[in-house]
XYZ file of C-alpha atoms in Angstrom:
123
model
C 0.000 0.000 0.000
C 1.557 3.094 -1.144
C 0.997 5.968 1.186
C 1.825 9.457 0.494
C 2.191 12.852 2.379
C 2.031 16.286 1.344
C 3.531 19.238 2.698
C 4.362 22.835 1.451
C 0.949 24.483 1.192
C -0.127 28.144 2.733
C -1.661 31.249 1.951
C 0.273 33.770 -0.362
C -0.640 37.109 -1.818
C -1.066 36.548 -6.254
C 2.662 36.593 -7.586
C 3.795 34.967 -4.769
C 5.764 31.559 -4.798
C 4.950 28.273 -2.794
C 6.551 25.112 -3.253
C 4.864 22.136 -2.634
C 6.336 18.532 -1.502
C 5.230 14.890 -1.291
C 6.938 11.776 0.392
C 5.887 8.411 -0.564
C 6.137 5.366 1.863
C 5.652 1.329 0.416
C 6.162 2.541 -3.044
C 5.278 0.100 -5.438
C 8.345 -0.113 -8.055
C 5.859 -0.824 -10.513
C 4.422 3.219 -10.491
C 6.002 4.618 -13.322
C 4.612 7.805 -12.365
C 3.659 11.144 -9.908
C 1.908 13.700 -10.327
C 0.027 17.109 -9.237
C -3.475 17.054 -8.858
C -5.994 19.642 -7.459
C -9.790 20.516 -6.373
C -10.742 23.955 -6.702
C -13.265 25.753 -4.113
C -16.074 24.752 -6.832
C -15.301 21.322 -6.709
C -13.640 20.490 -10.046
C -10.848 18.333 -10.073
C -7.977 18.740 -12.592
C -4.770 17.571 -13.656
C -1.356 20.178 -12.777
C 1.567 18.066 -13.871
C 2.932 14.389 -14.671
C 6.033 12.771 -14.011
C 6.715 9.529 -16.099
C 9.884 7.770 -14.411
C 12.382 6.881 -16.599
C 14.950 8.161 -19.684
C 11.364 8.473 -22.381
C 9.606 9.507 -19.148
C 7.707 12.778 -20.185
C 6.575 15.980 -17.936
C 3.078 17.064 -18.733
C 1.850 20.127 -17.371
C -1.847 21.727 -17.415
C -2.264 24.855 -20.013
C -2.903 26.799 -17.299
C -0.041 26.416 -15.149
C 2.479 26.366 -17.922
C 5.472 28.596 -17.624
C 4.815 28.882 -13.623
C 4.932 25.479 -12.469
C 8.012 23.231 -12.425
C 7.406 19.155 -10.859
C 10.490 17.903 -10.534
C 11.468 14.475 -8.975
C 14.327 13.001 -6.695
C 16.346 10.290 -8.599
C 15.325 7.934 -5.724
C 11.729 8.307 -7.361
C 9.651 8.475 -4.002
C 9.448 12.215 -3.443
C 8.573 14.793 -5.655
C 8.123 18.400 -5.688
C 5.971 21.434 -7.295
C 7.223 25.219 -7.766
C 4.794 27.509 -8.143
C 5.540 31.055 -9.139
C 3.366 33.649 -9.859
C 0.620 32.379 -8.461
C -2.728 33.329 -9.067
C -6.184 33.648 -7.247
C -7.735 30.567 -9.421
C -4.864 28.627 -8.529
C -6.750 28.314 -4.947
C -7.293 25.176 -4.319
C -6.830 21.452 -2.527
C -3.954 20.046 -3.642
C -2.973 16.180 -4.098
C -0.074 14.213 -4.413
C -0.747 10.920 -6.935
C 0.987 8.001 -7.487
C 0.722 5.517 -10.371
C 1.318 3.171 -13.765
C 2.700 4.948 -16.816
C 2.681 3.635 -20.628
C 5.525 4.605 -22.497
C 6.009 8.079 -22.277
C 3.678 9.434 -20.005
C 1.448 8.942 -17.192
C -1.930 6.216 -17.983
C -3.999 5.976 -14.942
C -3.420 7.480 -10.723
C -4.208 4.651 -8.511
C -3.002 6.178 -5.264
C -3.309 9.314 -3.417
C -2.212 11.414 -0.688
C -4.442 13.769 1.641
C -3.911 16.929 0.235
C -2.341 20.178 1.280
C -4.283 23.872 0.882
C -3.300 26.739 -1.485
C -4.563 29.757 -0.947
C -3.679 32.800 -3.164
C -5.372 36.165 -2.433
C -5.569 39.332 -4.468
């Protein structure tokens, strides 16, 4: 059972930076992948950005975080992180740590998931 923890989140004023962080425990050396996930205030849930282990591994990061985000991941492959500059109000939201199976080049299917950590960005 993989479990994983987030840490990082707050409340920053729009333009502000946060970085986010995640720790996985029982990793299953089959999960190809990890990833940024998060809920907004309205309830959607959305996709921020992919990691797909590996030398054809492939990043994949949400239009609307592109340019401000960077996930980056430690070579031991059970932690990864999430930069977040110039953050804006809608990026407000619940944020989740995933862990899962990849195909090729990127990221297939999340089959595990942490608790979440809050981002709050005010005007």
């Amino acid at each position: 059972q993989v479990q994983l923890v987030e840490y990082g989140g707050g409340s920053v004023q729009a333009g502000g930076s946060l970085r986010l962080g995640c720790l996985a425990s029982g990793y299953d050396q089959l999960d190809h992948c990890m990833g940024w996930w998060r809920r907004t205030p309205g309830g959607e849930r959305e996709v921020v950005a992919t990691v797909r282990h590996g030398a054809r591994g492939k990043i994949v990061y949400a239009d609307s975080v592109k340019g401000r985000f960077t996930i980056s991941q430690a070579n031991a492959r059970n932690s990864v992180s999430l930069e977040m500059n110039r953050l804006k109000p809608e990026d407000t939201a619940l944020y989740y740590c995933a862990s899962g199976r990849g195909g090729r080049n990127y990221c297939l299917e999340f089959t595990s998931w942490g608790q979440g950590t809050q981002v709050t960005v005010s005007s």
